[in-house]
Amino acid sequence: MAGNGAREKALQFLREVPRLTHSNVKGLPRVVGVERRSNKQRKRGQQGFDAGWGSSARQKLYFGPLGYESGSAPIQRATTFERSYNYGLRFQRQFPPITLAQLQLMIDTERLNPNQPIDMAALCGTKVAFIDPQKNHFGFNLTSEGLDNFTAKVNIEVQWADEQSIAAVERAGGRITCSYYDLHSVIALADPTKFFKSGTPIPRRLTPPSNLMEFYVTAKNRGYLADPTEVAEERLLLSQKYGYELQDQEGDFMKEIKDPRQIFYGLNPGWVVNLADKVIYKPADPELEEIYSN
């Protein structure tokens, strides 16, 4: 009978209590030493702790990459890793292209003087070709577009050129040289007026890095560090390959070349150009002369 009485009391209690809702349902009481399951769930923001992607507040805002082993210092990735095709693009040297057609148009419109040596400073001075050192531009790449109509006889210096472009310039009786400039030299050549107004001494041109040294010492590429005898042989071989006769490089401007440490024509490293007074200051200290000359 005692069992029936307890059963009746329970049924009577269910009849009298209100209906279950979100407002009258309470959680189970906490037990000391047992952590609730809800606290183990992964959170975002500053409540993520070390259970997710990284330990800093910025890293907790996002989920980790696919295959990331959770923890502050993962020892491996669960998936294979392959670098993107454009990995390191921001840090690679860029050579903006300039075509033979554009070069011929600059000469025809008198933006360039073909009777003077043409380098990066002259091309940037036309306000048609631009170099932006902040975008890792290290000079111009002369392309062969418009080679059939290129007839100008020029002494041009670029930073990169293909075989067809070299043949087009030399077929017209010109001279082409591929020279390397480091970033400080490019800044000076991109805007010479701004550089001279800053009062900074003309820096020395640095040598090419190891991955570009082979290009600039090869006579086939007309590198500025190549042997002149080998360059003359390559000019003859290229003329025989494309079927044209070499012309004599007449004129004093065709013989002007820069020293491997020189940036501007007629100006040596270490000099300071004062545009306001039209004066050039040269170093008088023997140590400075030795530093800039070596």
PDB file of C-alpha atoms in Angstrom:
ATOM      1  CA  MET A   1       0.000   0.000   0.000  1.00  0.00           C
ATOM      2  CA  ALA A   2       2.921   2.253   0.727  1.00  0.00           C
ATOM      3  CA  GLY A   3       4.043   1.928  -2.873  1.00  0.00           C
ATOM      4  CA  ASN A   4       0.580   2.833  -4.175  1.00  0.00           C
ATOM      5  CA  GLY A   5       0.512   5.890  -1.920  1.00  0.00           C
ATOM      6  CA  ALA A   6       3.824   7.170  -3.289  1.00  0.00           C
ATOM      7  CA  ARG A   7       2.601   6.592  -6.817  1.00  0.00           C
ATOM      8  CA  GLU A   8      -0.584   8.509  -6.172  1.00  0.00           C
ATOM      9  CA  LYS A   9       1.295  11.379  -4.617  1.00  0.00           C
ATOM     10  CA  ALA A  10       3.587  11.600  -7.653  1.00  0.00           C
ATOM     11  CA  LEU A  11       0.655  11.634 -10.056  1.00  0.00           C
ATOM     12  CA  GLN A  12      -1.131  14.234  -7.976  1.00  0.00           C
ATOM     13  CA  PHE A  13       2.033  16.374  -8.011  1.00  0.00           C
ATOM     14  CA  LEU A  14       2.216  16.215 -11.814  1.00  0.00           C
ATOM     15  CA  ARG A  15      -1.400  17.324 -12.068  1.00  0.00           C
ATOM     16  CA  GLU A  16      -0.806  20.382  -9.898  1.00  0.00           C
ATOM     17  CA  VAL A  17       2.612  21.640 -11.122  1.00  0.00           C
ATOM     18  CA  PRO A  18       2.618  24.158 -14.014  1.00  0.00           C
ATOM     19  CA  ARG A  19       3.585  23.195 -17.565  1.00  0.00           C
ATOM     20  CA  LEU A  20       7.330  23.005 -18.388  1.00  0.00           C
ATOM     21  CA  THR A  21       8.647  26.130 -20.117  1.00  0.00           C
ATOM     22  CA  HIS A  22      12.030  27.814 -20.649  1.00  0.00           C
ATOM     23  CA  SER A  23      11.305  30.090 -17.712  1.00  0.00           C
ATOM     24  CA  ASN A  24      10.857  27.376 -15.093  1.00  0.00           C
ATOM     25  CA  VAL A  25      13.471  24.833 -16.279  1.00  0.00           C
ATOM     26  CA  LYS A  26      16.725  24.950 -14.354  1.00  0.00           C
ATOM     27  CA  GLY A  27      19.975  23.174 -14.992  1.00  0.00           C
ATOM     28  CA  LEU A  28      21.391  20.400 -12.957  1.00  0.00           C
ATOM     29  CA  PRO A  29      23.317  21.400  -9.868  1.00  0.00           C
ATOM     30  CA  ARG A  30      27.096  21.609 -10.298  1.00  0.00           C
ATOM     31  CA  VAL A  31      29.255  18.884  -8.871  1.00  0.00           C
ATOM     32  CA  VAL A  32      32.655  19.812  -7.486  1.00  0.00           C
ATOM     33  CA  GLY A  33      35.490  18.446  -9.674  1.00  0.00           C
ATOM     34  CA  VAL A  34      33.323  17.833 -12.751  1.00  0.00           C
ATOM     35  CA  GLU A  35      33.477  20.392 -15.612  1.00  0.00           C
ATOM     36  CA  ARG A  36      30.347  20.958 -17.623  1.00  0.00           C
ATOM     37  CA  ARG A  37      30.380  19.979 -21.290  1.00  0.00           C
ATOM     38  CA  SER A  38      29.298  23.447 -22.436  1.00  0.00           C
ATOM     39  CA  ASN A  39      32.540  24.946 -21.124  1.00  0.00           C
ATOM     40  CA  LYS A  40      34.575  22.613 -23.335  1.00  0.00           C
ATOM     41  CA  GLN A  41      33.049  23.839 -26.551  1.00  0.00           C
ATOM     42  CA  ARG A  42      35.244  25.950 -28.831  1.00  0.00           C
ATOM     43  CA  LYS A  43      34.586  29.668 -28.553  1.00  0.00           C
ATOM     44  CA  ARG A  44      35.624  32.698 -30.598  1.00  0.00           C
ATOM     45  CA  GLY A  45      37.094  36.019 -29.697  1.00  0.00           C
ATOM     46  CA  GLN A  46      39.108  36.478 -26.543  1.00  0.00           C
ATOM     47  CA  GLN A  47      37.286  33.544 -24.903  1.00  0.00           C
ATOM     48  CA  GLY A  48      38.910  31.093 -27.317  1.00  0.00           C
ATOM     49  CA  PHE A  49      41.974  30.629 -25.127  1.00  0.00           C
ATOM     50  CA  ASP A  50      44.466  28.162 -26.641  1.00  0.00           C
ATOM     51  CA  ALA A  51      41.907  25.633 -27.810  1.00  0.00           C
ATOM     52  CA  GLY A  52      41.766  27.085 -31.323  1.00  0.00           C
ATOM     53  CA  TRP A  53      43.937  28.922 -33.812  1.00  0.00           C
ATOM     54  CA  GLY A  54      46.836  30.603 -31.995  1.00  0.00           C
ATOM     55  CA  SER A  55      46.899  32.346 -28.652  1.00  0.00           C
ATOM     56  CA  SER A  56      46.650  36.049 -29.537  1.00  0.00           C
ATOM     57  CA  ALA A  57      43.415  38.004 -29.740  1.00  0.00           C
ATOM     58  CA  ARG A  58      43.784  38.561 -33.464  1.00  0.00           C
ATOM     59  CA  GLN A  59      44.305  34.885 -34.216  1.00  0.00           C
ATOM     60  CA  LYS A  60      41.294  33.885 -32.134  1.00  0.00           C
ATOM     61  CA  LEU A  61      38.995  35.839 -34.422  1.00  0.00           C
ATOM     62  CA  TYR A  62      39.449  33.292 -37.193  1.00  0.00           C
ATOM     63  CA  PHE A  63      39.552  29.546 -37.537  1.00  0.00           C
ATOM     64  CA  GLY A  64      42.880  27.948 -38.353  1.00  0.00           C
ATOM     65  CA  PRO A  65      43.864  26.705 -41.826  1.00  0.00           C
ATOM     66  CA  LEU A  66      42.941  23.243 -42.957  1.00  0.00           C
ATOM     67  CA  GLY A  67      45.089  20.663 -41.214  1.00  0.00           C
ATOM     68  CA  TYR A  68      46.234  22.894 -38.370  1.00  0.00           C
ATOM     69  CA  GLU A  69      47.082  20.968 -35.235  1.00  0.00           C
ATOM     70  CA  SER A  70      45.518  22.832 -32.310  1.00  0.00           C
ATOM     71  CA  GLY A  71      47.881  24.293 -29.767  1.00  0.00           C
ATOM     72  CA  SER A  72      50.242  27.209 -29.547  1.00  0.00           C
ATOM     73  CA  ALA A  73      53.056  25.487 -31.455  1.00  0.00           C
ATOM     74  CA  PRO A  74      51.917  22.728 -33.849  1.00  0.00           C
ATOM     75  CA  ILE A  75      54.609  20.238 -34.755  1.00  0.00           C
ATOM     76  CA  GLN A  76      53.155  19.334 -38.147  1.00  0.00           C
ATOM     77  CA  ARG A  77      50.275  19.799 -40.517  1.00  0.00           C
ATOM     78  CA  ALA A  78      47.826  17.033 -41.161  1.00  0.00           C
ATOM     79  CA  THR A  79      47.536  17.926 -44.881  1.00  0.00           C
ATOM     80  CA  THR A  80      50.194  18.357 -47.572  1.00  0.00           C
ATOM     81  CA  PHE A  81      51.538  21.887 -48.076  1.00  0.00           C
ATOM     82  CA  GLU A  82      52.442  23.395 -51.456  1.00  0.00           C
ATOM     83  CA  ARG A  83      53.421  27.006 -52.058  1.00  0.00           C
ATOM     84  CA  SER A  84      51.226  29.126 -54.283  1.00  0.00           C
ATOM     85  CA  TYR A  85      52.323  29.876 -57.836  1.00  0.00           C
ATOM     86  CA  ASN A  86      52.696  33.568 -56.918  1.00  0.00           C
ATOM     87  CA  TYR A  87      54.507  32.961 -53.627  1.00  0.00           C
ATOM     88  CA  GLY A  88      56.795  35.885 -52.791  1.00  0.00           C
ATOM     89  CA  LEU A  89      55.426  38.067 -55.588  1.00  0.00           C
ATOM     90  CA  ARG A  90      55.676  41.195 -53.451  1.00  0.00           C
ATOM     91  CA  PHE A  91      59.389  40.668 -52.945  1.00  0.00           C
ATOM     92  CA  GLN A  92      60.437  39.705 -56.478  1.00  0.00           C
ATOM     93  CA  ARG A  93      62.167  42.204 -58.741  1.00  0.00           C
ATOM     94  CA  GLN A  94      59.834  43.638 -61.340  1.00  0.00           C
ATOM     95  CA  PHE A  95      60.934  44.956 -64.753  1.00  0.00           C
ATOM     96  CA  PRO A  96      58.090  46.927 -66.377  1.00  0.00           C
ATOM     97  CA  PRO A  97      58.023  46.393 -70.155  1.00  0.00           C
ATOM     98  CA  ILE A  98      58.721  49.059 -72.737  1.00  0.00           C
ATOM     99  CA  THR A  99      58.317  48.148 -76.405  1.00  0.00           C
ATOM    100  CA  LEU A 100      60.372  49.104 -79.423  1.00  0.00           C
ATOM    101  CA  ALA A 101      57.245  50.757 -80.838  1.00  0.00           C
ATOM    102  CA  GLN A 102      56.987  53.000 -77.787  1.00  0.00           C
ATOM    103  CA  LEU A 103      60.684  53.816 -78.000  1.00  0.00           C
ATOM    104  CA  GLN A 104      60.363  54.765 -81.681  1.00  0.00           C
ATOM    105  CA  LEU A 105      57.307  56.907 -80.903  1.00  0.00           C
ATOM    106  CA  MET A 106      59.173  58.761 -78.140  1.00  0.00           C
ATOM    107  CA  ILE A 107      61.969  59.543 -80.599  1.00  0.00           C
ATOM    108  CA  ASP A 108      59.564  60.630 -83.364  1.00  0.00           C
ATOM    109  CA  THR A 109      57.701  62.947 -80.989  1.00  0.00           C
ATOM    110  CA  GLU A 110      61.036  64.394 -79.751  1.00  0.00           C
ATOM    111  CA  ARG A 111      60.554  63.164 -76.207  1.00  0.00           C
ATOM    112  CA  LEU A 112      63.910  61.403 -76.527  1.00  0.00           C
ATOM    113  CA  ASN A 113      67.061  62.686 -78.188  1.00  0.00           C
ATOM    114  CA  PRO A 114      68.620  59.831 -80.205  1.00  0.00           C
ATOM    115  CA  ASN A 115      71.934  61.720 -80.332  1.00  0.00           C
ATOM    116  CA  GLN A 116      72.355  61.296 -76.562  1.00  0.00           C
ATOM    117  CA  PRO A 117      72.731  58.093 -74.557  1.00  0.00           C
ATOM    118  CA  ILE A 118      69.375  56.792 -73.333  1.00  0.00           C
ATOM    119  CA  ASP A 119      69.120  55.271 -69.871  1.00  0.00           C
ATOM    120  CA  MET A 120      66.512  54.889 -67.147  1.00  0.00           C
ATOM    121  CA  ALA A 121      66.690  58.579 -66.215  1.00  0.00           C
ATOM    122  CA  ALA A 122      66.031  59.627 -69.825  1.00  0.00           C
ATOM    123  CA  LEU A 123      63.098  57.236 -70.191  1.00  0.00           C
ATOM    124  CA  CYS A 124      61.522  58.393 -66.930  1.00  0.00           C
ATOM    125  CA  GLY A 125      62.080  62.009 -67.983  1.00  0.00           C
ATOM    126  CA  THR A 126      59.694  61.557 -70.905  1.00  0.00           C
ATOM    127  CA  LYS A 127      56.788  61.254 -68.398  1.00  0.00           C
ATOM    128  CA  VAL A 128      55.519  58.379 -70.535  1.00  0.00           C
ATOM    129  CA  ALA A 129      57.477  55.517 -68.958  1.00  0.00           C
ATOM    130  CA  PHE A 130      57.430  55.267 -65.195  1.00  0.00           C
ATOM    131  CA  ILE A 131      59.382  53.409 -62.518  1.00  0.00           C
ATOM    132  CA  ASP A 132      57.944  52.974 -59.024  1.00  0.00           C
ATOM    133  CA  PRO A 133      60.582  51.727 -56.555  1.00  0.00           C
ATOM    134  CA  GLN A 134      57.855  51.082 -53.951  1.00  0.00           C
ATOM    135  CA  LYS A 135      56.500  48.344 -56.237  1.00  0.00           C
ATOM    136  CA  ASN A 136      59.930  46.700 -56.546  1.00  0.00           C
ATOM    137  CA  HIS A 137      60.539  48.113 -60.028  1.00  0.00           C
ATOM    138  CA  PHE A 138      64.212  47.627 -60.852  1.00  0.00           C
ATOM    139  CA  GLY A 139      64.251  48.982 -64.403  1.00  0.00           C
ATOM    140  CA  PHE A 140      62.829  48.464 -67.879  1.00  0.00           C
ATOM    141  CA  ASN A 141      62.400  45.326 -69.934  1.00  0.00           C
ATOM    142  CA  LEU A 142      62.747  46.095 -73.643  1.00  0.00           C
ATOM    143  CA  THR A 143      60.328  43.903 -75.624  1.00  0.00           C
ATOM    144  CA  SER A 144      60.278  43.177 -79.347  1.00  0.00           C
ATOM    145  CA  GLU A 145      56.843  44.581 -80.174  1.00  0.00           C
ATOM    146  CA  GLY A 146      57.253  46.877 -83.185  1.00  0.00           C
ATOM    147  CA  LEU A 147      60.689  45.577 -84.219  1.00  0.00           C
ATOM    148  CA  ASP A 148      59.825  45.708 -87.939  1.00  0.00           C
ATOM    149  CA  ASN A 149      59.288  49.484 -87.791  1.00  0.00           C
ATOM    150  CA  PHE A 150      62.187  50.359 -85.499  1.00  0.00           C
ATOM    151  CA  THR A 151      64.778  52.394 -87.402  1.00  0.00           C
ATOM    152  CA  ALA A 152      66.317  54.694 -84.762  1.00  0.00           C
ATOM    153  CA  LYS A 153      70.043  54.543 -84.176  1.00  0.00           C
ATOM    154  CA  VAL A 154      70.420  54.822 -80.411  1.00  0.00           C
ATOM    155  CA  ASN A 155      72.765  53.995 -77.584  1.00  0.00           C
ATOM    156  CA  ILE A 156      70.298  52.615 -75.069  1.00  0.00           C
ATOM    157  CA  GLU A 157      70.745  51.071 -71.661  1.00  0.00           C
ATOM    158  CA  VAL A 158      67.974  48.890 -70.224  1.00  0.00           C
ATOM    159  CA  GLN A 159      67.830  46.292 -67.487  1.00  0.00           C
ATOM    160  CA  TRP A 160      66.403  43.376 -69.470  1.00  0.00           C
ATOM    161  CA  ALA A 161      66.022  42.561 -73.159  1.00  0.00           C
ATOM    162  CA  ASP A 162      65.304  39.548 -75.320  1.00  0.00           C
ATOM    163  CA  GLU A 163      67.211  38.428 -78.408  1.00  0.00           C
ATOM    164  CA  GLN A 164      64.790  39.964 -80.915  1.00  0.00           C
ATOM    165  CA  SER A 165      65.003  43.376 -79.254  1.00  0.00           C
ATOM    166  CA  ILE A 166      68.797  43.259 -79.258  1.00  0.00           C
ATOM    167  CA  ALA A 167      68.813  42.321 -82.938  1.00  0.00           C
ATOM    168  CA  ALA A 168      66.422  45.164 -83.835  1.00  0.00           C
ATOM    169  CA  VAL A 169      68.571  47.795 -82.104  1.00  0.00           C
ATOM    170  CA  GLU A 170      71.838  46.539 -83.598  1.00  0.00           C
ATOM    171  CA  ARG A 171      70.297  46.130 -87.068  1.00  0.00           C
ATOM    172  CA  ALA A 172      69.597  49.879 -87.060  1.00  0.00           C
ATOM    173  CA  GLY A 173      73.213  50.571 -86.142  1.00  0.00           C
ATOM    174  CA  GLY A 174      72.598  51.158 -82.461  1.00  0.00           C
ATOM    175  CA  ARG A 175      74.048  49.843 -79.263  1.00  0.00           C
ATOM    176  CA  ILE A 176      72.248  48.177 -76.376  1.00  0.00           C
ATOM    177  CA  THR A 177      73.478  47.331 -72.894  1.00  0.00           C
ATOM    178  CA  CYS A 178      71.724  45.510 -70.077  1.00  0.00           C
ATOM    179  CA  SER A 179      72.739  46.990 -66.729  1.00  0.00           C
ATOM    180  CA  TYR A 180      71.674  46.232 -63.186  1.00  0.00           C
ATOM    181  CA  TYR A 181      70.812  48.906 -60.617  1.00  0.00           C
ATOM    182  CA  ASP A 182      70.129  48.318 -56.964  1.00  0.00           C
ATOM    183  CA  LEU A 183      67.120  49.888 -55.257  1.00  0.00           C
ATOM    184  CA  HIS A 184      68.945  53.035 -54.071  1.00  0.00           C
ATOM    185  CA  SER A 185      70.234  53.623 -57.599  1.00  0.00           C
ATOM    186  CA  VAL A 186      66.758  53.114 -59.036  1.00  0.00           C
ATOM    187  CA  ILE A 187      65.343  55.726 -56.645  1.00  0.00           C
ATOM    188  CA  ALA A 188      67.931  58.224 -57.888  1.00  0.00           C
ATOM    189  CA  LEU A 189      67.330  57.446 -61.578  1.00  0.00           C
ATOM    190  CA  ALA A 190      63.528  57.390 -61.367  1.00  0.00           C
ATOM    191  CA  ASP A 191      63.423  61.092 -60.434  1.00  0.00           C
ATOM    192  CA  PRO A 192      66.878  62.722 -60.669  1.00  0.00           C
ATOM    193  CA  THR A 193      65.566  66.236 -59.907  1.00  0.00           C
ATOM    194  CA  LYS A 194      63.989  65.122 -56.651  1.00  0.00           C
ATOM    195  CA  PHE A 195      67.120  63.195 -55.731  1.00  0.00           C
ATOM    196  CA  PHE A 196      69.462  66.155 -56.381  1.00  0.00           C
ATOM    197  CA  LYS A 197      67.224  68.519 -54.391  1.00  0.00           C
ATOM    198  CA  SER A 198      67.525  66.245 -51.359  1.00  0.00           C
ATOM    199  CA  GLY A 199      71.256  67.001 -51.162  1.00  0.00           C
ATOM    200  CA  THR A 200      72.178  63.324 -50.947  1.00  0.00           C
ATOM    201  CA  PRO A 201      75.553  62.253 -52.371  1.00  0.00           C
ATOM    202  CA  ILE A 202      75.298  60.057 -55.438  1.00  0.00           C
ATOM    203  CA  PRO A 203      75.593  56.453 -54.186  1.00  0.00           C
ATOM    204  CA  ARG A 204      77.693  53.696 -55.645  1.00  0.00           C
ATOM    205  CA  ARG A 205      75.953  51.194 -57.838  1.00  0.00           C
ATOM    206  CA  LEU A 206      76.035  47.770 -56.229  1.00  0.00           C
ATOM    207  CA  THR A 207      76.838  44.559 -58.049  1.00  0.00           C
ATOM    208  CA  PRO A 208      74.023  42.227 -59.142  1.00  0.00           C
ATOM    209  CA  PRO A 209      72.841  39.512 -56.733  1.00  0.00           C
ATOM    210  CA  SER A 210      73.960  35.955 -57.222  1.00  0.00           C
ATOM    211  CA  ASN A 211      70.803  34.858 -59.044  1.00  0.00           C
ATOM    212  CA  LEU A 212      71.232  37.640 -61.663  1.00  0.00           C
ATOM    213  CA  MET A 213      75.013  37.669 -61.990  1.00  0.00           C
ATOM    214  CA  GLU A 214      75.027  35.114 -64.808  1.00  0.00           C
ATOM    215  CA  PHE A 215      72.695  37.250 -66.924  1.00  0.00           C
ATOM    216  CA  TYR A 216      74.804  40.410 -66.664  1.00  0.00           C
ATOM    217  CA  VAL A 217      78.168  38.737 -67.312  1.00  0.00           C
ATOM    218  CA  THR A 218      76.948  36.975 -70.465  1.00  0.00           C
ATOM    219  CA  ALA A 219      77.873  38.619 -73.761  1.00  0.00           C
ATOM    220  CA  LYS A 220      74.838  37.116 -75.475  1.00  0.00           C
ATOM    221  CA  ASN A 221      72.598  39.218 -73.236  1.00  0.00           C
ATOM    222  CA  ARG A 222      74.798  42.302 -73.778  1.00  0.00           C
ATOM    223  CA  GLY A 223      75.512  42.425 -70.059  1.00  0.00           C
ATOM    224  CA  TYR A 224      77.455  45.408 -68.815  1.00  0.00           C
ATOM    225  CA  LEU A 225      79.913  43.104 -67.025  1.00  0.00           C
ATOM    226  CA  ALA A 226      80.628  40.996 -70.118  1.00  0.00           C
ATOM    227  CA  ASP A 227      83.963  40.931 -71.962  1.00  0.00           C
ATOM    228  CA  PRO A 228      83.898  43.493 -74.847  1.00  0.00           C
ATOM    229  CA  THR A 229      85.665  41.010 -77.132  1.00  0.00           C
ATOM    230  CA  GLU A 230      82.958  38.420 -76.560  1.00  0.00           C
ATOM    231  CA  VAL A 231      80.275  41.067 -77.104  1.00  0.00           C
ATOM    232  CA  ALA A 232      81.747  41.884 -80.533  1.00  0.00           C
ATOM    233  CA  GLU A 233      81.715  38.194 -81.460  1.00  0.00           C
ATOM    234  CA  GLU A 234      78.096  37.808 -80.324  1.00  0.00           C
ATOM    235  CA  ARG A 235      77.076  40.877 -82.368  1.00  0.00           C
ATOM    236  CA  LEU A 236      78.499  39.242 -85.488  1.00  0.00           C
ATOM    237  CA  LEU A 237      76.822  35.893 -84.752  1.00  0.00           C
ATOM    238  CA  LEU A 238      73.465  37.571 -84.155  1.00  0.00           C
ATOM    239  CA  SER A 239      73.685  39.490 -87.427  1.00  0.00           C
ATOM    240  CA  GLN A 240      74.388  36.265 -89.295  1.00  0.00           C
ATOM    241  CA  LYS A 241      71.494  34.551 -87.541  1.00  0.00           C
ATOM    242  CA  TYR A 242      68.913  37.208 -88.500  1.00  0.00           C
ATOM    243  CA  GLY A 243      70.455  38.094 -91.865  1.00  0.00           C
ATOM    244  CA  TYR A 244      71.470  41.752 -91.588  1.00  0.00           C
ATOM    245  CA  GLU A 245      74.747  43.595 -91.947  1.00  0.00           C
ATOM    246  CA  LEU A 246      76.379  45.272 -89.013  1.00  0.00           C
ATOM    247  CA  GLN A 247      76.703  49.027 -89.282  1.00  0.00           C
ATOM    248  CA  ASP A 248      79.513  51.103 -87.871  1.00  0.00           C
ATOM    249  CA  GLN A 249      78.717  52.688 -84.536  1.00  0.00           C
ATOM    250  CA  GLU A 250      79.646  56.228 -85.492  1.00  0.00           C
ATOM    251  CA  GLY A 251      79.376  59.196 -83.168  1.00  0.00           C
ATOM    252  CA  ASP A 252      80.857  60.015 -79.812  1.00  0.00           C
ATOM    253  CA  PHE A 253      77.579  59.283 -78.021  1.00  0.00           C
ATOM    254  CA  MET A 254      77.709  55.686 -79.240  1.00  0.00           C
ATOM    255  CA  LYS A 255      80.967  55.155 -77.347  1.00  0.00           C
ATOM    256  CA  GLU A 256      79.756  56.493 -74.004  1.00  0.00           C
ATOM    257  CA  ILE A 257      79.421  53.798 -71.375  1.00  0.00           C
ATOM    258  CA  LYS A 258      79.052  53.867 -67.614  1.00  0.00           C
ATOM    259  CA  ASP A 259      81.446  52.499 -65.074  1.00  0.00           C
ATOM    260  CA  PRO A 260      80.045  49.454 -63.218  1.00  0.00           C
ATOM    261  CA  ARG A 261      79.803  51.666 -60.094  1.00  0.00           C
ATOM    262  CA  GLN A 262      78.422  54.720 -61.904  1.00  0.00           C
ATOM    263  CA  ILE A 263      74.753  55.735 -61.946  1.00  0.00           C
ATOM    264  CA  PHE A 264      74.551  58.955 -64.003  1.00  0.00           C
ATOM    265  CA  TYR A 265      76.446  59.814 -67.158  1.00  0.00           C
ATOM    266  CA  GLY A 266      79.235  62.263 -66.346  1.00  0.00           C
ATOM    267  CA  LEU A 267      78.670  62.124 -62.570  1.00  0.00           C
ATOM    268  CA  ASN A 268      80.740  59.970 -60.264  1.00  0.00           C
ATOM    269  CA  PRO A 269      79.637  58.402 -56.971  1.00  0.00           C
ATOM    270  CA  GLY A 270      80.098  60.654 -53.960  1.00  0.00           C
ATOM    271  CA  TRP A 271      79.382  63.913 -55.770  1.00  0.00           C
ATOM    272  CA  VAL A 272      76.653  66.269 -54.550  1.00  0.00           C
ATOM    273  CA  VAL A 273      74.738  68.249 -57.177  1.00  0.00           C
ATOM    274  CA  ASN A 274      73.405  71.683 -56.165  1.00  0.00           C
ATOM    275  CA  LEU A 275      70.713  72.640 -58.666  1.00  0.00           C
ATOM    276  CA  ALA A 276      70.065  76.070 -57.138  1.00  0.00           C
ATOM    277  CA  ASP A 277      73.667  77.274 -57.451  1.00  0.00           C
ATOM    278  CA  LYS A 278      74.480  74.978 -60.390  1.00  0.00           C
ATOM    279  CA  VAL A 279      77.497  73.639 -58.525  1.00  0.00           C
ATOM    280  CA  ILE A 280      78.878  70.143 -58.056  1.00  0.00           C
ATOM    281  CA  TYR A 281      80.592  69.332 -54.770  1.00  0.00           C
ATOM    282  CA  LYS A 282      83.231  66.627 -54.840  1.00  0.00           C
ATOM    283  CA  PRO A 283      84.612  64.814 -51.776  1.00  0.00           C
ATOM    284  CA  ALA A 284      87.982  66.132 -50.626  1.00  0.00           C
ATOM    285  CA  ASP A 285      88.665  63.555 -47.922  1.00  0.00           C
ATOM    286  CA  PRO A 286      91.028  60.831 -49.206  1.00  0.00           C
ATOM    287  CA  GLU A 287      89.063  58.186 -47.319  1.00  0.00           C
ATOM    288  CA  LEU A 288      85.823  59.181 -49.037  1.00  0.00           C
ATOM    289  CA  GLU A 289      87.521  59.210 -52.404  1.00  0.00           C
ATOM    290  CA  GLU A 290      88.822  55.701 -51.793  1.00  0.00           C
ATOM    291  CA  ILE A 291      85.422  54.447 -50.615  1.00  0.00           C
ATOM    292  CA  TYR A 292      83.544  55.796 -53.624  1.00  0.00           C
ATOM    293  CA  SER A 293      86.219  54.833 -56.131  1.00  0.00           C
ATOM    294  CA  ASN A 294      86.549  51.197 -55.036  1.00  0.00           C
TER     295      ASN A 294
END
